[in-house]
Short mmCIF file of C-alpha atoms and ligand atoms in Angstrom, two decimals:
data_model
loop_
_atom_site.label_atom_id
_atom_site.label_comp_id
_atom_site.label_asym_id
_atom_site.label_seq_id
_atom_site.Cartn_x
_atom_site.Cartn_y
_atom_site.Cartn_z
CA UNK A 10 54.13 30.89 -24.52
CA UNK A 11 56.41 32.98 -26.71
CA UNK A 12 54.73 36.14 -27.86
CA UNK A 13 55.50 39.77 -28.43
CA UNK A 14 54.07 42.59 -26.24
CA UNK A 15 51.74 44.84 -28.13
CA UNK A 16 53.98 47.72 -26.94
CA UNK A 17 56.84 46.27 -28.81
CA UNK A 18 54.82 45.24 -31.78
CA UNK A 19 53.69 48.68 -32.14
CA UNK A 20 57.13 50.01 -32.30
CA UNK A 21 58.35 47.43 -34.79
CA UNK A 22 60.52 48.63 -37.73
CA UNK A 23 60.57 45.19 -39.48
CA UNK A 24 57.49 44.22 -41.40
CA UNK A 25 56.01 41.14 -43.18
CA UNK A 26 57.40 38.87 -40.55
CA UNK A 27 55.51 36.30 -38.47
CA UNK A 28 54.30 37.68 -35.02
CA UNK A 29 52.41 36.19 -32.05
CA UNK A 30 50.51 38.59 -29.86
CA UNK A 31 48.15 37.98 -27.01
CA UNK A 32 45.53 40.20 -25.44
CA UNK A 33 41.92 41.14 -24.67
CA UNK A 34 39.56 42.14 -27.49
CA UNK A 35 38.50 45.82 -27.05
CA UNK A 36 36.12 45.83 -30.08
CA UNK A 37 35.46 43.75 -33.09
CA UNK A 38 33.82 44.66 -36.29
CA UNK A 39 32.92 42.20 -39.01
CA UNK A 40 32.31 42.76 -42.71
CA UNK A 41 31.51 40.20 -45.27
CA UNK A 42 35.11 39.24 -46.01
CA UNK A 43 37.06 40.50 -42.97
CA UNK A 44 36.92 41.02 -39.33
CA UNK A 45 38.62 43.81 -37.55
CA UNK A 46 39.77 43.48 -33.97
CA UNK A 47 41.33 45.90 -31.63
CA UNK A 48 43.56 44.03 -29.21
CA UNK A 49 44.90 45.52 -26.03
CA UNK A 50 47.35 43.74 -23.55
CA UNK A 51 47.85 46.60 -21.13
CA UNK A 52 51.53 46.75 -21.87
CA UNK A 53 50.90 50.30 -23.28
CA UNK A 54 47.96 52.60 -24.07
CA UNK A 55 47.41 51.78 -27.56
CA UNK A 56 45.63 48.77 -28.99
CA UNK A 57 46.74 46.98 -32.15
CA UNK A 58 44.50 46.38 -35.05
CA UNK A 59 44.13 42.64 -36.16
CA UNK A 60 42.68 41.94 -39.56
CA UNK A 61 41.24 38.36 -40.04
CA UNK A 62 40.29 37.07 -43.35
CA UNK A 63 36.92 34.95 -43.40
CA UNK A 64 38.96 32.36 -45.29
CA UNK A 65 41.34 31.46 -42.54
CA UNK A 66 40.72 28.16 -40.99
CA UNK A 67 40.33 29.44 -37.45
CA UNK A 68 37.73 32.24 -38.50
CA UNK A 69 35.10 30.63 -36.29
CA UNK A 70 37.23 31.64 -33.18
CA UNK A 71 37.31 35.24 -34.59
CA UNK A 72 33.50 35.30 -34.62
CA UNK A 73 33.33 34.03 -31.00
CA UNK A 74 35.94 36.56 -29.78
CA UNK A 75 33.48 38.90 -28.10
CA UNK A 76 34.50 42.12 -26.43
CA UNK A 77 36.60 41.23 -23.35
CA UNK A 78 37.63 37.78 -24.56
CA UNK A 79 41.39 36.77 -24.42
CA UNK A 80 43.00 35.60 -27.61
CA UNK A 81 46.24 34.74 -29.27
CA UNK A 82 46.88 35.81 -32.71
CA UNK A 83 49.54 34.48 -35.04
CA UNK A 84 49.90 36.53 -38.21
CA UNK A 85 52.08 38.76 -40.31
CA UNK A 86 52.97 42.27 -39.03
CA UNK A 87 52.10 44.86 -41.71
CA UNK A 88 52.57 48.47 -42.10
CA UNK A 89 49.11 49.91 -41.95
CA UNK A 90 47.68 51.92 -44.80
CA UNK A 91 44.92 53.39 -42.46
CA UNK A 92 45.55 56.73 -40.72
CA UNK A 93 46.18 56.87 -37.09
CA UNK A 94 47.99 53.49 -36.74
CA UNK A 95 51.25 52.67 -38.16
CA UNK A 96 51.10 48.74 -37.76
CA UNK A 97 48.53 46.10 -37.93
CA UNK A 98 48.43 42.32 -37.89
CA UNK A 99 47.19 40.01 -40.68
CA UNK A 100 45.89 37.06 -38.79
CA UNK A 101 46.69 33.56 -39.99
CA UNK A 102 45.54 31.80 -36.83
CA UNK A 103 43.44 32.95 -33.96
CA UNK A 104 42.99 30.98 -30.69
CA UNK A 105 40.72 31.88 -27.87
CA UNK A 106 41.89 31.45 -24.25
CA UNK A 107 38.73 32.66 -22.81
CA UNK A 108 35.42 34.01 -24.21
CA UNK A 109 33.90 36.86 -22.21
CA UNK A 110 30.24 36.30 -21.42
CA UNK A 111 27.78 38.58 -23.08
CA UNK A 112 27.20 40.51 -19.77
CA UNK A 113 30.92 41.59 -19.71
CA UNK A 114 30.52 45.11 -18.17
CA UNK A 115 33.00 46.96 -20.28
CA UNK A 116 31.15 47.26 -23.51
CA UNK A 117 32.14 50.06 -25.82
CA UNK A 118 30.10 52.84 -24.21
CA UNK A 119 31.75 55.21 -21.69
CA UNK A 120 31.23 54.60 -18.03
CA UNK A 121 31.40 56.83 -14.97
CA UNK A 122 34.26 56.52 -12.70
CA UNK A 123 31.74 55.95 -9.90
CA UNK A 124 30.44 52.91 -11.76
CA UNK A 125 33.95 51.65 -12.61
CA UNK A 126 34.69 51.78 -8.95
CA UNK A 127 32.13 49.14 -8.31
CA UNK A 128 34.04 46.90 -10.70
CA UNK A 129 37.46 47.55 -9.66
CA UNK A 130 38.43 44.08 -10.43
CA UNK A 131 37.92 44.88 -14.19
CA UNK A 132 38.33 48.60 -14.50
CA UNK A 133 42.13 48.32 -15.29
CA UNK A 134 41.11 47.13 -18.73
CA UNK A 135 39.75 50.66 -19.59
CA UNK A 136 41.94 53.22 -21.15
CA UNK A 137 41.65 55.55 -18.02
CA UNK A 138 42.71 53.03 -15.39
CA UNK A 139 45.31 51.37 -17.60
CA UNK A 140 46.99 54.80 -17.94
CA UNK A 141 46.60 55.51 -14.16
CA UNK A 142 48.23 52.29 -13.16
CA UNK A 143 51.13 52.50 -15.59
CA UNK A 144 51.66 56.20 -14.44
CA UNK A 145 51.49 54.83 -10.81
CA UNK A 146 54.14 52.34 -11.58
CA UNK A 147 56.40 54.78 -13.36
CA UNK A 148 56.14 57.23 -10.39
CA UNK A 149 57.01 54.56 -8.01
CA UNK A 150 60.04 53.60 -9.99
CA UNK A 151 61.09 57.20 -10.08
CA UNK A 152 60.70 57.64 -6.35
CA UNK A 153 63.17 54.75 -5.72
CA UNK A 154 65.51 56.08 -8.42
CA UNK A 155 65.60 59.63 -6.98
CA UNK A 156 66.48 58.53 -3.53
CA UNK A 157 69.00 56.01 -4.64
CA UNK A 158 70.75 58.45 -6.88
CA UNK A 159 71.00 60.79 -3.87
CA UNK A 160 72.60 58.21 -1.44
CA UNK A 161 69.29 57.57 0.54
CA UNK A 162 68.96 53.99 1.96
CA UNK A 163 65.41 52.45 1.53
CA UNK A 164 64.13 51.34 4.93
CA UNK A 165 61.16 49.08 5.57
CA UNK A 166 59.51 50.27 8.61
CA UNK A 167 57.02 47.97 10.64
CA UNK A 168 53.38 48.09 9.73
CA UNK A 169 52.30 46.89 13.18
CA UNK A 170 53.16 49.41 16.03
CA UNK A 171 52.63 49.90 19.62
CA UNK A 172 53.20 53.76 19.38
CA UNK A 173 51.03 56.39 17.90
CA UNK A 174 53.22 58.78 15.86
CA UNK A 175 50.75 61.78 16.03
CA UNK A 176 49.95 61.30 19.68
CA UNK A 177 46.32 61.17 18.75
CA UNK A 178 43.72 58.40 17.83
CA UNK A 179 42.50 57.41 14.59
CA UNK A 180 44.39 54.08 14.49
CA UNK A 181 43.24 50.64 13.38
CA UNK A 182 43.71 48.17 16.36
CA UNK A 183 45.53 44.99 15.72
CA UNK A 184 44.42 42.20 18.06
CA UNK A 185 43.83 38.45 18.32
CA UNK A 186 41.65 38.69 21.44
CA UNK A 187 38.24 37.15 21.48
CA UNK A 188 36.04 40.02 20.18
CA UNK A 189 32.94 38.72 22.15
CA UNK A 190 34.50 37.84 25.43
CA UNK A 191 37.88 39.68 25.73
CA UNK A 192 39.88 39.15 29.04
CA UNK A 193 39.29 42.01 31.45
CA UNK A 194 41.62 43.44 34.07
CA UNK A 195 40.86 44.43 37.55
CA UNK A 196 39.38 47.81 36.36
CA UNK A 197 37.03 45.84 33.93
CA UNK A 198 39.09 47.15 30.89
CA UNK A 199 40.24 44.96 28.08
CA UNK A 200 43.30 43.37 29.33
CA UNK A 201 45.81 43.70 26.37
CA UNK A 202 48.58 42.11 28.31
CA UNK A 203 46.95 38.89 27.24
CA UNK A 204 47.01 39.88 23.71
CA UNK A 205 49.31 38.65 20.93
CA UNK A 206 51.97 41.26 21.60
CA UNK A 207 51.20 41.49 25.26
CA UNK A 208 50.16 45.24 24.64
CA UNK A 209 47.78 47.26 22.66
CA UNK A 210 48.99 47.44 19.10
CA UNK A 211 47.72 49.11 15.80
CA UNK A 212 48.46 49.55 12.17
CA UNK A 213 50.93 52.30 11.58
CA UNK A 214 50.01 55.87 10.62
CA UNK A 215 53.57 56.78 9.67
CA UNK A 216 57.02 55.25 9.55
CA UNK A 217 58.58 58.49 10.60
CA UNK A 218 59.72 57.67 14.12
CA UNK A 219 61.60 54.52 13.02
CA UNK A 220 62.92 56.43 10.01
CA UNK A 221 64.52 58.99 12.49
CA UNK A 222 66.22 56.02 14.31
CA UNK A 223 67.67 54.92 10.99
CA UNK A 224 68.70 58.50 9.99
CA UNK A 225 70.65 58.56 13.22
CA UNK A 226 72.74 55.76 11.91
CA UNK A 227 72.83 55.80 8.12
CA UNK A 228 72.23 59.57 7.69
CA UNK A 229 69.83 59.57 4.82
CA UNK A 230 66.99 57.06 4.65
CA UNK A 231 63.41 56.87 3.06
CA UNK A 232 60.37 54.56 3.68
CA UNK A 233 57.81 54.02 0.96
CA UNK A 234 55.08 51.83 2.34
CA UNK A 235 51.45 51.48 3.28
CA UNK A 236 50.11 53.52 6.15
CA UNK A 237 46.67 53.41 7.73
CA UNK A 238 44.29 56.00 9.21
CA UNK A 239 40.90 55.33 10.67
CA UNK A 240 39.89 58.94 9.99
CA UNK A 241 36.18 58.97 9.14
CA UNK A 242 36.70 61.57 6.62
CA UNK A 243 34.93 60.68 3.43
CA UNK A 244 36.53 63.25 1.06
CA UNK A 245 38.09 62.94 -2.45
CA UNK A 246 41.67 62.96 -0.99
CA UNK A 247 41.52 60.61 2.06
CA UNK A 248 42.00 56.92 1.97
CA UNK A 249 42.06 54.63 5.10
CA UNK A 250 45.05 52.80 3.68
CA UNK A 251 47.47 54.82 1.51
CA UNK A 252 51.02 54.69 0.50
CA UNK A 253 53.53 57.30 1.95
CA UNK A 254 57.04 58.27 1.05
CA UNK A 255 58.98 59.44 3.88
CA UNK A 256 62.53 60.63 3.80
CA UNK A 257 64.57 61.43 6.76
CA UNK A 258 67.92 63.14 6.90
CA UNK A 259 70.48 63.57 9.74
CA UNK A 260 72.46 66.94 9.64
CA UNK A 261 69.61 68.73 7.94
CA UNK A 262 67.39 71.72 8.71
CA UNK A 263 64.01 72.96 7.58
CA UNK A 264 65.51 74.80 4.48
CA UNK A 265 67.42 71.54 3.35
CA UNK A 266 64.20 69.68 3.85
CA UNK A 267 62.30 71.96 1.39
CA UNK A 268 65.02 71.97 -1.03
CA UNK A 269 64.76 68.10 -1.18
CA UNK A 270 60.93 68.11 -1.38
CA UNK A 271 61.10 70.53 -4.29
CA UNK A 272 63.79 68.69 -6.17
CA UNK A 273 61.86 65.44 -5.52
CA UNK A 274 58.53 66.60 -6.92
CA UNK A 275 60.26 68.07 -10.13
CA UNK A 276 62.09 64.74 -10.62
CA UNK A 277 59.05 62.68 -10.40
CA UNK A 278 57.25 64.74 -12.78
CA UNK A 279 59.93 64.96 -15.30
CA UNK A 280 60.36 61.25 -15.24
CA UNK A 281 56.56 60.62 -15.71
CA UNK A 282 56.39 63.09 -18.54
CA UNK A 283 59.37 61.38 -20.35
CA UNK A 284 58.29 57.81 -19.73
CA UNK A 285 54.55 57.91 -20.05
CA UNK A 286 54.09 60.13 -22.95
CA UNK A 287 50.98 58.35 -24.35
CA UNK A 288 49.16 57.89 -21.09
CA UNK A 289 49.99 61.62 -20.18
CA UNK A 290 48.55 62.73 -23.58
CA UNK A 291 45.46 60.90 -22.76
CA UNK A 292 45.10 62.73 -19.31
CA UNK A 293 45.92 65.87 -21.18
CA UNK A 294 43.06 65.42 -23.57
CA UNK A 295 40.34 63.87 -21.49
CA UNK A 296 40.83 64.27 -17.87
CA UNK A 297 42.60 67.69 -17.05
CA UNK A 298 43.11 69.85 -20.13
CA UNK A 299 46.55 71.45 -20.36
CA UNK A 300 48.02 69.33 -17.56
CA UNK A 301 51.16 68.60 -19.38
CA UNK A 302 51.92 72.23 -19.95
CA UNK A 303 51.29 73.08 -16.30
CA UNK A 304 53.50 70.25 -15.13
CA UNK A 305 56.22 71.39 -17.61
CA UNK A 306 55.95 75.00 -16.30
CA UNK A 307 56.13 73.75 -12.72
CA UNK A 308 59.43 71.94 -13.31
CA UNK A 309 60.86 75.35 -14.63
CA UNK A 310 59.75 77.71 -11.77
CA UNK A 311 60.83 77.84 -8.09
CA UNK A 312 58.18 77.07 -5.44
CA UNK A 313 57.18 79.91 -3.19
CA UNK A 314 58.03 79.81 0.53
CA UNK A 315 55.94 81.76 3.10
CA UNK A 316 55.58 81.55 6.75
CA UNK A 317 52.21 80.69 8.48
CA UNK A 318 52.01 84.05 10.04
CA UNK A 319 52.31 85.78 6.61
CA UNK A 320 49.87 83.33 5.10
CA UNK A 321 47.26 84.16 7.85
CA UNK A 322 47.82 87.79 6.99
CA UNK A 323 47.16 87.23 3.28
CA UNK A 324 44.11 85.07 4.03
CA UNK A 325 42.66 87.82 6.26
CA UNK A 326 43.07 90.32 3.52
CA UNK A 327 41.74 87.95 0.82
CA UNK A 328 38.22 89.35 0.79
CA UNK A 329 36.83 85.80 0.68
CA UNK A 330 34.02 84.38 2.63
CA UNK A 331 35.77 81.24 3.92
CA UNK A 332 33.61 78.61 5.75
CA UNK A 333 36.29 78.48 8.44
CA UNK A 334 37.02 81.87 9.81
CA UNK A 335 40.71 83.08 9.67
CA UNK A 336 42.81 83.96 12.66
CA UNK A 337 46.32 83.28 13.86
CA UNK A 338 46.18 79.88 15.54
CA UNK A 339 43.80 78.15 13.31
CA UNK A 340 44.71 75.07 11.33
CA UNK A 341 44.81 76.08 7.71
CA UNK A 342 41.75 74.26 5.91
CA UNK A 343 41.68 72.97 2.39
CA UNK A 344 39.75 76.14 1.22
CA UNK A 345 42.52 78.27 2.60
CA UNK A 346 45.25 76.05 1.14
CA UNK A 347 43.72 76.25 -2.32
CA UNK A 348 43.34 80.05 -2.16
CA UNK A 349 46.91 80.44 -1.33
CA UNK A 350 48.31 78.09 -3.98
CA UNK A 351 45.72 78.62 -6.77
CA UNK A 352 44.76 82.22 -6.57
CA UNK A 353 47.44 84.00 -4.46
CA UNK A 354 50.67 82.37 -5.62
CA UNK A 355 49.31 80.47 -8.61
CA UNK A 356 52.22 77.85 -7.93
CA UNK A 357 53.15 75.56 -5.28
CA UNK A 358 53.95 77.01 -1.95
CA UNK A 359 55.52 75.93 1.21
CA UNK A 360 53.93 77.18 4.31
CA UNK A 361 56.34 77.20 7.25
CA UNK A 362 56.66 77.84 10.97
CA UNK A 363 53.15 76.87 12.17
CA UNK A 364 51.75 77.49 15.61
CA UNK A 365 53.24 74.97 18.07
CA UNK A 366 49.68 73.98 19.60
CA UNK A 367 48.41 72.65 16.27
CA UNK A 368 51.39 70.52 15.40
CA UNK A 369 52.88 67.34 16.42
CA UNK A 370 55.12 66.81 19.53
CA UNK A 371 58.29 65.98 17.66
CA UNK A 372 58.58 69.25 15.54
CA UNK A 373 61.31 71.58 16.49
CA UNK A 374 60.35 74.55 18.73
CA UNK A 375 61.59 77.87 17.15
CA UNK A 376 63.27 80.55 19.13
CA UNK A 377 59.99 82.46 19.51
CA UNK A 378 58.69 79.46 21.51
CA UNK A 379 55.31 79.98 19.72
CA UNK A 380 55.89 78.24 16.54
CA UNK A 381 57.63 75.11 15.31
CA UNK A 382 59.97 74.40 12.20
CA UNK A 383 57.28 72.79 10.22
CA UNK A 384 56.46 72.93 6.54
CA UNK A 385 53.59 71.90 4.31
CA UNK A 386 53.65 72.01 0.53
CA UNK A 387 50.46 73.09 -1.03
CA UNK A 388 49.76 72.58 -4.78
CA UNK A 389 47.11 73.86 -7.05
CA UNK A 390 44.03 71.47 -7.58
CA UNK A 391 44.86 69.55 -4.26
CA UNK A 392 46.07 71.62 -1.38
CA UNK A 393 48.43 69.84 0.94
CA UNK A 394 50.67 67.05 -0.65
CA UNK A 395 53.50 67.10 1.74
CA UNK A 396 53.70 67.53 5.53
CA UNK A 397 57.16 67.78 7.08
CA UNK A 398 59.43 69.39 9.70
CA UNK A 399 62.88 69.69 11.41
CA UNK A 400 62.58 67.36 14.30
CA UNK A 401 63.20 68.32 17.89
CA UNK A 402 66.67 67.15 18.79
CA UNK A 403 67.02 68.66 22.32
CA UNK A 404 66.12 66.18 24.83
CA UNK A 405 64.76 68.54 27.50
CA UNK A 406 62.51 70.33 24.98
CA UNK A 407 61.28 67.08 23.52
CA UNK A 408 60.29 66.02 27.01
CA UNK A 409 58.31 69.11 27.69
CA UNK A 410 56.48 68.67 24.40
CA UNK A 411 55.62 65.07 25.16
CA UNK A 412 54.41 66.00 28.62
CA UNK A 413 52.12 68.74 26.90
CA UNK A 414 50.80 65.93 24.45
CA UNK A 415 50.28 63.46 27.30
CA UNK A 416 52.75 61.00 25.89
CA UNK A 417 54.27 58.33 27.97
CA UNK A 418 57.94 58.65 28.32
CA UNK A 419 58.49 54.95 28.66
CA UNK A 420 56.67 54.00 25.48
CA UNK A 421 58.94 56.39 23.64
CA UNK A 422 62.16 55.67 25.58
CA UNK A 423 63.78 54.51 22.39
CA UNK A 424 62.94 57.60 20.50
CA UNK A 425 64.40 59.70 23.36
CA UNK A 426 67.64 57.70 23.29
CA UNK A 427 68.50 59.03 19.98
CA UNK A 428 68.57 62.46 21.55
CA UNK A 429 70.79 61.05 24.39
CA UNK A 430 73.40 59.33 22.42
CA UNK A 431 74.69 61.69 19.70
CA UNK A 432 71.74 63.82 18.87
CA UNK A 433 71.73 65.64 15.53
CA UNK A 434 69.66 68.30 13.87
CA UNK A 435 67.47 66.20 11.41
CA UNK A 436 64.58 66.73 9.26
CA UNK A 437 62.16 64.81 6.95
CA UNK A 438 58.64 64.91 5.41
CA UNK A 439 55.74 62.66 4.34
CA UNK A 440 54.26 62.67 0.98
CA UNK A 441 51.00 60.83 0.15
CA UNK A 442 51.75 58.81 -2.89
CA UNK A 443 48.20 58.78 -4.15
CA UNK A 444 48.11 62.54 -3.89
CA UNK A 445 50.92 62.73 -6.12
CA UNK A 446 49.43 60.45 -8.57
CA UNK A 447 46.25 62.64 -8.54
CA UNK A 448 48.57 65.68 -9.15
CA UNK A 449 50.33 64.01 -12.04
CA UNK A 450 47.19 62.62 -13.93
CA UNK A 451 44.40 65.24 -13.10
CA UNK A 452 42.17 62.47 -11.60
CA UNK A 453 40.02 64.27 -9.03
CA UNK A 454 39.20 61.40 -6.61
CA UNK A 455 41.72 59.39 -4.66
CA UNK A 456 39.78 56.30 -5.08
CA UNK A 457 40.57 56.14 -8.63
CA UNK A 458 44.44 56.21 -8.38
CA UNK A 459 44.82 53.29 -5.96
CA UNK A 460 44.11 49.84 -7.15
CA UNK A 461 41.43 48.75 -4.53
CA UNK A 462 40.44 51.66 -2.30
CA UNK A 463 40.00 51.21 1.46
CA UNK A 464 37.48 54.00 2.64
CA UNK A 465 34.97 54.18 5.40
CA UNK A 466 32.33 51.36 4.77
CA UNK A 467 34.26 49.93 1.94
CA UNK A 468 37.02 47.14 1.74
CA UNK A 469 35.89 45.17 -1.35
CA UNK A 470 38.25 43.11 -3.53
P1 ATP B 8 45.36 66.28 5.63
O1 ATP B 8 45.32 67.46 6.44
O2 ATP B 8 45.25 66.39 4.20
O3 ATP B 8 44.43 65.23 6.33
P2 ATP B 8 47.61 65.48 7.22
O4 ATP B 8 47.90 66.73 7.75
O5 ATP B 8 46.78 64.56 8.08
O6 ATP B 8 46.88 65.62 5.83
P3 ATP B 8 50.22 64.27 7.46
O7 ATP B 8 49.84 63.51 8.64
O8 ATP B 8 51.08 65.40 7.43
O9 ATP B 8 48.73 64.75 6.66
O10 ATP B 8 50.65 63.20 6.30
C1 ATP B 8 51.58 63.36 5.27
C2 ATP B 8 50.92 63.33 3.95
O11 ATP B 8 50.32 62.06 3.80
C3 ATP B 8 49.91 64.33 3.57
O12 ATP B 8 50.64 65.53 3.07
C4 ATP B 8 49.11 63.80 2.49
O13 ATP B 8 49.84 63.87 1.29
C5 ATP B 8 49.10 62.36 2.87
N1 ATP B 8 47.88 61.84 3.58
C6 ATP B 8 47.59 62.14 4.92
N2 ATP B 8 46.35 61.67 5.14
C7 ATP B 8 45.99 60.82 4.03
C8 ATP B 8 44.94 60.09 3.71
N3 ATP B 8 43.96 59.88 4.58
N4 ATP B 8 44.77 59.55 2.43
C9 ATP B 8 45.80 59.81 1.55
N5 ATP B 8 46.92 60.58 1.75
C10 ATP B 8 47.08 61.11 2.98
MN1 MN B 9 44.67 64.06 7.99
#
């Protein structure tokens, strides 16, 4: 079915030639002699205006083309006299693929994002969601481009795993056992040796451990795939299924890790600003006023770096009544993160060297033995967007950490082998892709930057 994408039609330089376009009717207005249709095919933000003379043979199709209907228009591409649009199509023939019933929910009025979430199968036909998902595509392309240009190899880590990366719960079990009558062992516990994988398995929370194995062979790798967390936190920045980007580098320390994270964020922002101009203009005007300027400023300035210990001092002096009281040893909460990045530094800030007791077993222990070489990147509007660290490469220290976290050495023997056979200083981080999209678009709820959100109590579509 040969036709021109509306994106290309709108950029045409040659006029008065025949063109075929396809799309969905956004609006239609009829006067005595003409009908005007706004046609959108999602290839770009803008719709194209179609003018149909009531004298054309297929005019009855025009009158049937209700909002939401899918149509094909053959006509002449004309330079438009009207202001606001440069081109329009003068229809010669209009065909309908499918009429939209009159209860089509996306009629012209504005809808709340909450309502649109309930019709996620249709919401991508709105301005906002069309723009979100084009930006999501561009950012995703930029992620792969960035790493490819820097010699990182793309690694597909497994989704089903028998290990728990954080050494804590909150995972989704994967099992084919009979849920009503599972086989039991002598202790009357579920006998997972009878399960599909002959052991207890779950959906992965992170591809990091496997990325470390690959970095120990290919030097620089990254994963970009779905991860799952059964955390029952119904917030605007947590999903049960989200996409994570995880680079891992051999022969790299914490400073090198932060340099990469900073360069990465800037690169993706720049790419999206350059390649999604129209969509970004929309967010700038209707979603987060001034977002383009603030992203451009960000690309020019350096990010702050500050130790956890200094951050706690700043928070203690902040003269704010936080819900969670501040003292050395606490996990920094969202309210603290936002104060540090939005009010204190007024720009992105890396917090480094967290207390050992609140961080994962694989993070490298610092010489003070109280802190680890961890870093979180906090950004205005969101708080944490990246969590990363230099990894513990010393076998004896790693073993002690694992014992402290009650981790079984046998389950992780392969992870420890990497420290046994040519260990290297290495580092990496994890960045939640949806948080990055929220940051780029100004959309406040993470459910609105993922095609079909999975959250507690909701897995529709
Ligand atoms: P948070 O404190 O915000 O829950 P976390 O400390 O659990 O984050 P990490 O385990 O370090 O996060 O994961 C790395 C990154 O993955 C985070 O910086 C964040 O961008 C993203 N992330 C973590 N949990 C979620 C989630 N449930 N939904 C979406 N993104 C997430
Ligand atoms: Mn979390």
